[in-house]
Coordinates of C-alpha atoms and ligand atoms in Angstrom, one line a residue:
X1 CA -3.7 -17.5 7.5
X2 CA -5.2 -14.2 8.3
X3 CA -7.1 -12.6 5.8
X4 CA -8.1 -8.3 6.6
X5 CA -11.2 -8.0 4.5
X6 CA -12.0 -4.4 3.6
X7 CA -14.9 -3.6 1.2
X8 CA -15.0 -0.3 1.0
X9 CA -18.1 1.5 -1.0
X10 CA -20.0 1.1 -3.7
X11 CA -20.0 -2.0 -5.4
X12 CA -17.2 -3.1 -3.4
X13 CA -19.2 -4.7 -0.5
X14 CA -21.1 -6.9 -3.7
X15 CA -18.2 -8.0 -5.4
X16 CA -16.3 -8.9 -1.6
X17 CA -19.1 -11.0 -0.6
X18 CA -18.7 -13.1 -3.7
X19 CA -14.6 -13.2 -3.4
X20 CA -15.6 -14.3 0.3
X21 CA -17.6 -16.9 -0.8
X22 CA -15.3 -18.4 -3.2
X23 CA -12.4 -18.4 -0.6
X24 CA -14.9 -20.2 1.6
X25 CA -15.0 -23.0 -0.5
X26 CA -11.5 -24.2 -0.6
X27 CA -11.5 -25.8 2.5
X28 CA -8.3 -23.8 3.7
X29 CA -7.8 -22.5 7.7
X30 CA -8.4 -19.0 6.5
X31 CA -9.4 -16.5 9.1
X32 CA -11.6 -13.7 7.5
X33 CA -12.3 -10.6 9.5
X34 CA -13.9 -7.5 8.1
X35 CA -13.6 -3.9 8.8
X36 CA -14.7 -0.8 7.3
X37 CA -13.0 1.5 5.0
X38 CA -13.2 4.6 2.9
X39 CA -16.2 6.7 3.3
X40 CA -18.3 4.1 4.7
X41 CA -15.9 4.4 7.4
X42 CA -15.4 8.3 6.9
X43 CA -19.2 8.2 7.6
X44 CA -18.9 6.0 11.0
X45 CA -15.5 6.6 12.6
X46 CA -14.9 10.5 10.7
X47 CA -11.7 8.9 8.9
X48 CA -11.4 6.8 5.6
X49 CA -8.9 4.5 7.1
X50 CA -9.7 4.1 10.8
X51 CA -6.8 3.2 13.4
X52 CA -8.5 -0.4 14.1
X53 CA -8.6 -0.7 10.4
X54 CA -5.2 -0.1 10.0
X55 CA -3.9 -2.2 13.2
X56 CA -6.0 -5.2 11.4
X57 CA -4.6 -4.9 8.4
X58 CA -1.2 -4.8 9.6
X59 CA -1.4 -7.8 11.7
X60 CA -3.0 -9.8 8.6
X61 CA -1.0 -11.8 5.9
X62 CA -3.2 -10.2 3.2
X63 CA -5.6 -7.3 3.0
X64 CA -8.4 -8.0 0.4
X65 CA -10.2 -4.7 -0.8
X66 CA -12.9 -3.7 -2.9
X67 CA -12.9 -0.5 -3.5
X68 CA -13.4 2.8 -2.0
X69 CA -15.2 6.6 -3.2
X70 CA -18.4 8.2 -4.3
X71 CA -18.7 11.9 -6.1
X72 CA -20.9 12.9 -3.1
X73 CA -17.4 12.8 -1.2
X74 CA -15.5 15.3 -3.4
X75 CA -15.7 18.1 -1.2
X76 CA -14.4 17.0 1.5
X77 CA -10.8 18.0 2.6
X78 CA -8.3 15.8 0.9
X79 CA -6.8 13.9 3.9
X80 CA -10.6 12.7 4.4
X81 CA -11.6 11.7 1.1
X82 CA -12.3 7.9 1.1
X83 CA -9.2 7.6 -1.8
X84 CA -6.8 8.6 0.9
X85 CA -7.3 5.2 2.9
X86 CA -5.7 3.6 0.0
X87 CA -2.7 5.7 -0.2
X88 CA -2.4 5.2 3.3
X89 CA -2.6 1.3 3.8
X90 CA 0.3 1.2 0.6
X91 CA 2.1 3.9 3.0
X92 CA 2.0 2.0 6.2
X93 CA 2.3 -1.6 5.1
X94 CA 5.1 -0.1 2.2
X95 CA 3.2 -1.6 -0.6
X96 CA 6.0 -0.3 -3.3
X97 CA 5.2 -3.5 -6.2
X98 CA 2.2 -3.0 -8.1
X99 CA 1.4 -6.1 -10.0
X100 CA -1.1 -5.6 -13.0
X101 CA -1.9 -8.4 -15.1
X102 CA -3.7 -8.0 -18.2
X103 CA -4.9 -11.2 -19.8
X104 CA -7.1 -11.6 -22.6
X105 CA -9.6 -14.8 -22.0
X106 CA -10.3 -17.0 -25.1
X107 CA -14.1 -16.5 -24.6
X108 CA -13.7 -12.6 -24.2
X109 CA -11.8 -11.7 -27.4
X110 CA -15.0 -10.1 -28.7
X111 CA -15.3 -7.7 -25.6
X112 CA -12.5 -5.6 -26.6
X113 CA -12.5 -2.7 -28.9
X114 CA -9.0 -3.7 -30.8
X115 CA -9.2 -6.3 -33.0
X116 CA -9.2 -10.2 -32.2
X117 CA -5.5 -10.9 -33.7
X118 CA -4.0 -8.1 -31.5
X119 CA -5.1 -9.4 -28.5
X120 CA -6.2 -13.2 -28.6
X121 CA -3.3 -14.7 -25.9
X122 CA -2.4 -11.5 -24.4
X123 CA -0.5 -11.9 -21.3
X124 CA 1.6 -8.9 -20.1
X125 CA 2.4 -7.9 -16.7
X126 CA 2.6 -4.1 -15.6
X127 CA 4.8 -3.8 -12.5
X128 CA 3.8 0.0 -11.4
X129 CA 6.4 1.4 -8.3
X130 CA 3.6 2.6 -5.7
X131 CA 5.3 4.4 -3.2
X132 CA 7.6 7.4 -4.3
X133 CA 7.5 9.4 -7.6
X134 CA 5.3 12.8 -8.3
X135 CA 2.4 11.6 -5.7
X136 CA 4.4 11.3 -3.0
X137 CA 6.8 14.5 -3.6
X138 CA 6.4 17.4 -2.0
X139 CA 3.1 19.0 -3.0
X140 CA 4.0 23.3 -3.4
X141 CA 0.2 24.2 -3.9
X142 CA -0.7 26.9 -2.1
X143 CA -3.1 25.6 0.2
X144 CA -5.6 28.4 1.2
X145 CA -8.8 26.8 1.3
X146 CA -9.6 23.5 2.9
X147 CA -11.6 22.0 0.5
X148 CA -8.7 21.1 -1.7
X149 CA -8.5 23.8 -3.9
X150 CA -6.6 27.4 -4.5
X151 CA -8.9 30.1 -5.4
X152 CA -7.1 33.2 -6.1
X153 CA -3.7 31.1 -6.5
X154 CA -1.1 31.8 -9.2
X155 CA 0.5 28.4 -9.5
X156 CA 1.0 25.6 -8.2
X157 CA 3.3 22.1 -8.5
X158 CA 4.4 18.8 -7.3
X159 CA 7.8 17.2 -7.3
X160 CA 8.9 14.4 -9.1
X161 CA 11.9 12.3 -7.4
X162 CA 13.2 8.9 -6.9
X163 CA 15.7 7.1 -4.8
X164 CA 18.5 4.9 -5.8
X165 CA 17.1 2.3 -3.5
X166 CA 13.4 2.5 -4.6
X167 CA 14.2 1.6 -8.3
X168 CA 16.3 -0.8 -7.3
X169 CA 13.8 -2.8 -6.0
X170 CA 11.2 -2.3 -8.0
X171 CA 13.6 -3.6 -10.9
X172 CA 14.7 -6.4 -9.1
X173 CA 11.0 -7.7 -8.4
X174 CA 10.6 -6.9 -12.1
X175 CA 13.3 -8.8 -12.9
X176 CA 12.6 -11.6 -10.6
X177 CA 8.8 -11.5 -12.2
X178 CA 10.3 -11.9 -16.2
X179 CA 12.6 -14.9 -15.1
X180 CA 8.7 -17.2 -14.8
X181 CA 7.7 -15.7 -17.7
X182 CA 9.3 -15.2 -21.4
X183 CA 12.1 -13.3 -19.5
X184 CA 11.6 -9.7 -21.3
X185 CA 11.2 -6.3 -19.3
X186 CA 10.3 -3.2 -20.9
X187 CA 11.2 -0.2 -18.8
X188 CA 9.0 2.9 -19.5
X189 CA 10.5 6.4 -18.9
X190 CA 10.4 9.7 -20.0
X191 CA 14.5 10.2 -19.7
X192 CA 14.4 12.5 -22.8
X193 CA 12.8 15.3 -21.0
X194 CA 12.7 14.5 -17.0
X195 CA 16.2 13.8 -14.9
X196 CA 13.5 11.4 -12.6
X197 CA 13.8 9.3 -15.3
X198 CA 16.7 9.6 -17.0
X199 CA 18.1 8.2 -13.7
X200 CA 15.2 5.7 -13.5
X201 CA 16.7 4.5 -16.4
X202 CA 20.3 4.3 -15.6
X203 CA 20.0 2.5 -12.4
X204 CA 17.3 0.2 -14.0
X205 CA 20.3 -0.9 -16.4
X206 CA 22.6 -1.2 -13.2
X207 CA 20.3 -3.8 -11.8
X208 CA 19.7 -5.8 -15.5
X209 CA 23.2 -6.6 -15.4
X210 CA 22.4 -9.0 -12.2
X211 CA 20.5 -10.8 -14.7
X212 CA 21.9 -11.4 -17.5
X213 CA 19.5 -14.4 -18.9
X214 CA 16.4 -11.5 -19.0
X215 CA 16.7 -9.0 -22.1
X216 CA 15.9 -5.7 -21.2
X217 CA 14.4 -2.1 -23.2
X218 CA 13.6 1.2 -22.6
X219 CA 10.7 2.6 -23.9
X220 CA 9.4 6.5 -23.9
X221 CA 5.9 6.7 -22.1
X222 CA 4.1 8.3 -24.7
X223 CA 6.0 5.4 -27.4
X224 CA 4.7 2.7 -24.7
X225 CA 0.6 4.3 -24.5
X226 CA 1.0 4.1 -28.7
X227 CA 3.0 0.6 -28.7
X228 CA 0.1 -0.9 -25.8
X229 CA -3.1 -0.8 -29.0
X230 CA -0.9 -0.9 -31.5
X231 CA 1.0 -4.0 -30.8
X232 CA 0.7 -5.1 -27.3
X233 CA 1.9 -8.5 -27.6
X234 CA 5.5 -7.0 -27.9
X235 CA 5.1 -6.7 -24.5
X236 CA 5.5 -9.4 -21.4
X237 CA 7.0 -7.4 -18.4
X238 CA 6.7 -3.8 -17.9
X239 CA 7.8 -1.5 -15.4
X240 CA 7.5 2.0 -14.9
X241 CA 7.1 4.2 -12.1
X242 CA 4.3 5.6 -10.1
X243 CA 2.3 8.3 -12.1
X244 CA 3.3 6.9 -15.4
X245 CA 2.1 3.0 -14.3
X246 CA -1.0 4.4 -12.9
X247 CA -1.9 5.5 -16.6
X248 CA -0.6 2.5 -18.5
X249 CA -2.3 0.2 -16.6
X250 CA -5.7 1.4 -17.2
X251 CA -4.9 1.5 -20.7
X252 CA -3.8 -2.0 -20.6
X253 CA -7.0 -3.2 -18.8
X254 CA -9.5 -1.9 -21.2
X255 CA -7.4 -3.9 -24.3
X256 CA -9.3 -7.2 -22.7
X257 CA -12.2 -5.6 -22.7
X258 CA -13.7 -4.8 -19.5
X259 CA -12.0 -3.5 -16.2
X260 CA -14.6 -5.9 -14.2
X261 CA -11.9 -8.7 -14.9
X262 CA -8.9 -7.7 -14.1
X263 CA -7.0 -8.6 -10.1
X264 CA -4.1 -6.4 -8.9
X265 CA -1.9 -6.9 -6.6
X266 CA 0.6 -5.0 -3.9
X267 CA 3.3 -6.4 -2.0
X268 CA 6.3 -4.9 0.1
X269 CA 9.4 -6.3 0.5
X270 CA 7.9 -9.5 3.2
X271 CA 5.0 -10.6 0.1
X272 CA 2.5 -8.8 2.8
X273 CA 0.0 -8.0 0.4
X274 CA -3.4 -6.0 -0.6
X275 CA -5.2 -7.5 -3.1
X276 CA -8.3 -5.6 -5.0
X277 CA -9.7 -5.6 -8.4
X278 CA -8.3 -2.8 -11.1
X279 CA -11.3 -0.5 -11.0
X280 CA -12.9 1.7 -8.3
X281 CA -16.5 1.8 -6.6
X282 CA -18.4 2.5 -9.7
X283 CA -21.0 4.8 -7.9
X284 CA -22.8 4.5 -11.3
X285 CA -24.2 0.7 -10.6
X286 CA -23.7 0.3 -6.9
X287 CA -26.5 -1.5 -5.5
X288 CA -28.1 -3.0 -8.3
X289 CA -26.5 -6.7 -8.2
X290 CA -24.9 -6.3 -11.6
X291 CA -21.5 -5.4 -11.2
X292 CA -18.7 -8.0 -12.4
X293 CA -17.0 -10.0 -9.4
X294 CA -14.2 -11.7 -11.2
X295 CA -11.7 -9.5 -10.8
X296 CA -12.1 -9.2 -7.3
X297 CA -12.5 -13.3 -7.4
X298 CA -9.2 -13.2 -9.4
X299 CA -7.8 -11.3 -6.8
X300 CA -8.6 -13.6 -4.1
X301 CA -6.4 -15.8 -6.1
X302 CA -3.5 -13.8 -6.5
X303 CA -3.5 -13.3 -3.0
X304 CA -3.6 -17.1 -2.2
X305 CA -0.1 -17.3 -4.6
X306 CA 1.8 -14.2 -3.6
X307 CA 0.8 -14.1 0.7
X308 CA -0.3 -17.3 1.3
X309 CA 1.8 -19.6 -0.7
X310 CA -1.3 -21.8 -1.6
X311 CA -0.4 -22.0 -5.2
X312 CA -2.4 -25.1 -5.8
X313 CA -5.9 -23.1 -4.7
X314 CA -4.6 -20.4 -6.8
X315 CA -5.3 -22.9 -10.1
X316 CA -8.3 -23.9 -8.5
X317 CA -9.9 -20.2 -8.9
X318 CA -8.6 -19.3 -11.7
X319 CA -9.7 -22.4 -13.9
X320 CA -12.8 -22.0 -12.0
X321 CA -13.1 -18.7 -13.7
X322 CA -12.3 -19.8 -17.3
X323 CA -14.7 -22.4 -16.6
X324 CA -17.9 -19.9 -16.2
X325 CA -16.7 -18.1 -19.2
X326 CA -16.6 -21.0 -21.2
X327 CA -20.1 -21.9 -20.0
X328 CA -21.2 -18.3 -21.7
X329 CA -21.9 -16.6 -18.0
X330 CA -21.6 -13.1 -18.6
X331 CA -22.2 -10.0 -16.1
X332 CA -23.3 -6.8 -17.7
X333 CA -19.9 -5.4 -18.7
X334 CA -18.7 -8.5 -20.9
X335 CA -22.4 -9.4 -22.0
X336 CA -22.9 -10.0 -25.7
X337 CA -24.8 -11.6 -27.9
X338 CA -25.2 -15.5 -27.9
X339 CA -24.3 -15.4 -23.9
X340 CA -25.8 -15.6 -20.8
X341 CA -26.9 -12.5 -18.5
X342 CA -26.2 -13.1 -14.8
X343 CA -26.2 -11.1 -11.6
X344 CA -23.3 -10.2 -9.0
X345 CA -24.4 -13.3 -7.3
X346 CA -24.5 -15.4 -10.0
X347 CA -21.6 -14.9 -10.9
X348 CA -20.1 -16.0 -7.3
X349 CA -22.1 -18.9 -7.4
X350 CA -21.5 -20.0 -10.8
X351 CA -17.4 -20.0 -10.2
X352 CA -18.3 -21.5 -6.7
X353 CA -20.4 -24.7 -8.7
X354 CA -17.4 -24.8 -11.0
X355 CA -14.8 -25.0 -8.4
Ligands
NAD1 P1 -14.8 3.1 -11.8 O1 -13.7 2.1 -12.0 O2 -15.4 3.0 -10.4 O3 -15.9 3.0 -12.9 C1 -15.6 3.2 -14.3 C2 -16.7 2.5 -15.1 O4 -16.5 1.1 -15.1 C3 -18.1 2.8 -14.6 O5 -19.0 2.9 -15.7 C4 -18.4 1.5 -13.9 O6 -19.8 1.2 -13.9 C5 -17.6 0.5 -14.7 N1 -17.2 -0.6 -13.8 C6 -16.2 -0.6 -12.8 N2 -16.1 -1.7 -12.2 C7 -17.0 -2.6 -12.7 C8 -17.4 -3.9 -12.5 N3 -16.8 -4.7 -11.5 N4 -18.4 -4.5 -13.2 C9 -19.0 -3.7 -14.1 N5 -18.7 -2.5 -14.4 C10 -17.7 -1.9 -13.7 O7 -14.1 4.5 -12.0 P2 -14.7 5.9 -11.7 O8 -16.2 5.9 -12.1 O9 -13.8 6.9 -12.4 O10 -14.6 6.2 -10.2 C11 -15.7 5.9 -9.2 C12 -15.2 6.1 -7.8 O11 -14.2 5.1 -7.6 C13 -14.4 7.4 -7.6 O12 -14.8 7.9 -6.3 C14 -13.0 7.1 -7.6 O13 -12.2 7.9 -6.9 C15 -13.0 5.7 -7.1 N6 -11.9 4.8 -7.4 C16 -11.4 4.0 -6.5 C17 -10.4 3.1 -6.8 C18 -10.0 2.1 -5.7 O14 -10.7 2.0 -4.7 N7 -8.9 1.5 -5.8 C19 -9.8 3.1 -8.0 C20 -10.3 3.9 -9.0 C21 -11.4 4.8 -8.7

């Protein structure tokens, strides 16, 4: 099983190393190899995703990524700017399933800013279509100056579209998804006011009727970002498209309380995978050994149940990881009261004792 691992920036190469070390442990015939990305390799190679970056993570069963960016890059053209590598490694592998779990842990109900009842057990799943929608439409800017911006322009847009064939299968892994879990899918649109999504939602009932044992909704987007902190438990499956999953999911991550613990995940249509936690390189405490590691850690495990099929190591993590928590462990982000402050490394170590 061959394993692309791709740090990236900023805290990414700290919260890897203790993914790495947990993925060590299990005792699996795992072959790690790591290559640079984003602007540490914008700064090496003068490209955010390199061509030997890209070959490895295309020969590789799973790609796992930290994450990528700093502000000191913001001025560079677009296509160079460390964010791009991602958008190209979803591109070439076609990445189109976005998997966003948000799960509140017993031991973290406190870390959250809505109150315990709404969110003690919460367990949704936001299924975000990556490849197609307004970011990948044509852009009509007026592009004038390199840097990325129009001085002097009147206006400029982006186009929203979507192909039959890209909500189908978006649906159907949504679908697919609901049937292990309490077989509900909410379907977020906008279909009062955008034809996008009007047809979203008319071929996303097309597909429901292939599974008839899985209720299905619609929901408007701006009903869905109320519905998410007022009652999010009504939720279990929900699946949107690009732009509109991009903001939903961040709102759903910060309802457990810290963005440091959530995994995602992004498959194409052979479970090929890239695996990385929900937050970027946080520039703000890069370097200083006290950024959270689970996510990235629960990544690691998503990535042993979607790619590698190793369900059974999957567990292994994950109870590892309730395990720490239960002990009162706590990185800076979750810390409170009555815990116990640990490092970056800790942390790693703590789930590796526990495993
Ligand atoms: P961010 O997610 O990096 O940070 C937001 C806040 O959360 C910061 O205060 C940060 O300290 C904190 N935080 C994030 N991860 C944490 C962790 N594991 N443990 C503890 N605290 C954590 O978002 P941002 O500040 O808006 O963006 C910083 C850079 O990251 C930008 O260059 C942005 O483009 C990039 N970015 C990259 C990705 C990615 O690589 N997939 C995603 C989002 C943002």
């Amino acid at each position: 099983m061959k394993i692309a691992v791709l740090p990236g920036d900023g805290i990414g190469t700290e919260i890897v190393a203790e993914a790495v070390k947990v993925l060590n442990v299990l005792g699996l015939p795992l072959k790690m190899e790591t290559a640079l990305v984003g602007g540490a390799a914008y700064e090496a190679h003068g490209h955010p995703l390199p061509e030997s970056t890209l070959k490895l993570a295309k020969e590789s069963d799973a790609v796992l990524f930290g994450a990528v960016g700093d502000w000191k890059y913001d001025k560079l053209d677009r296509p160079l700017r460390p964010e791009q590598a991602i958008l190209g490694l979803r591109k070439n592998l076609g990445l189109f399933a976005n998997f966003r779990p948000a799960i509140c842990y017993e031991q973290l109900v406190g870390a959250s800013s809505l109150k315990p009842e709404l969110i003690s057990g919460l367990d949704i799943l936001i299924i975000r279509e990556l490849t197609g929608d307004i970011y990948f439409g044509q852009p009509r800017g007026r592009r004038i100056a390199t840097d990325g911006h129009f001085p002097g322009a009147e206006e400029a847009f982006d186009t929203m579209r979507y192909s039959k064939p890209e909500i189908e299968r978006i649906a159907h892994v949504a679908f697919q998804a609901a049937r292990k879990r309490s077989k509900r899918v909410t379907s977020v649109d906008k279909a009062n006011v955008l034809e996008t999504f009007q047809f979203w939602k008319d071929v996303v009932t097309e597909v429901g009727q292939q599974y008839p044992d899985v209720e299905l909704d619609h929901m408007y987007v701006d009903n869905a970002a109320m519905q998410l902190v007022k009652a999010p438990k009504r939720f279990d499956v929900v699946v949107t498209g690009n732009m509109f999953g991009d903001i939903l999911s961040d709102e759903a991550s910060m309802l457990t309380g810290s963005i440091g613990m959530l995994p995602s995940a992004s498959l194409n249509a052979s479970n090929q995978g890239l695996y990385e936690p929900s937050h970027g390189s946080a520039p703000d405490i890069a370097g200083k050994g006290i950024a959270n590691p689970l996510a990235t850690i629960l990544s690691a495990a998503m990535m042993l149940r979607f790619s590698l099929n190793q369900e059974a190591a999957a567990q292994q993590i994950e109870a590892a990881v309730q395990q720490v928590l239960a002990q009162g462990l706590r990185t800076a982000d979750i810390f409170s009261e009555g815990t116990t402050r640990v490092s970056t490394r800790e942390m790693g170590d703590a789930v590796v004792k526990a495993m």
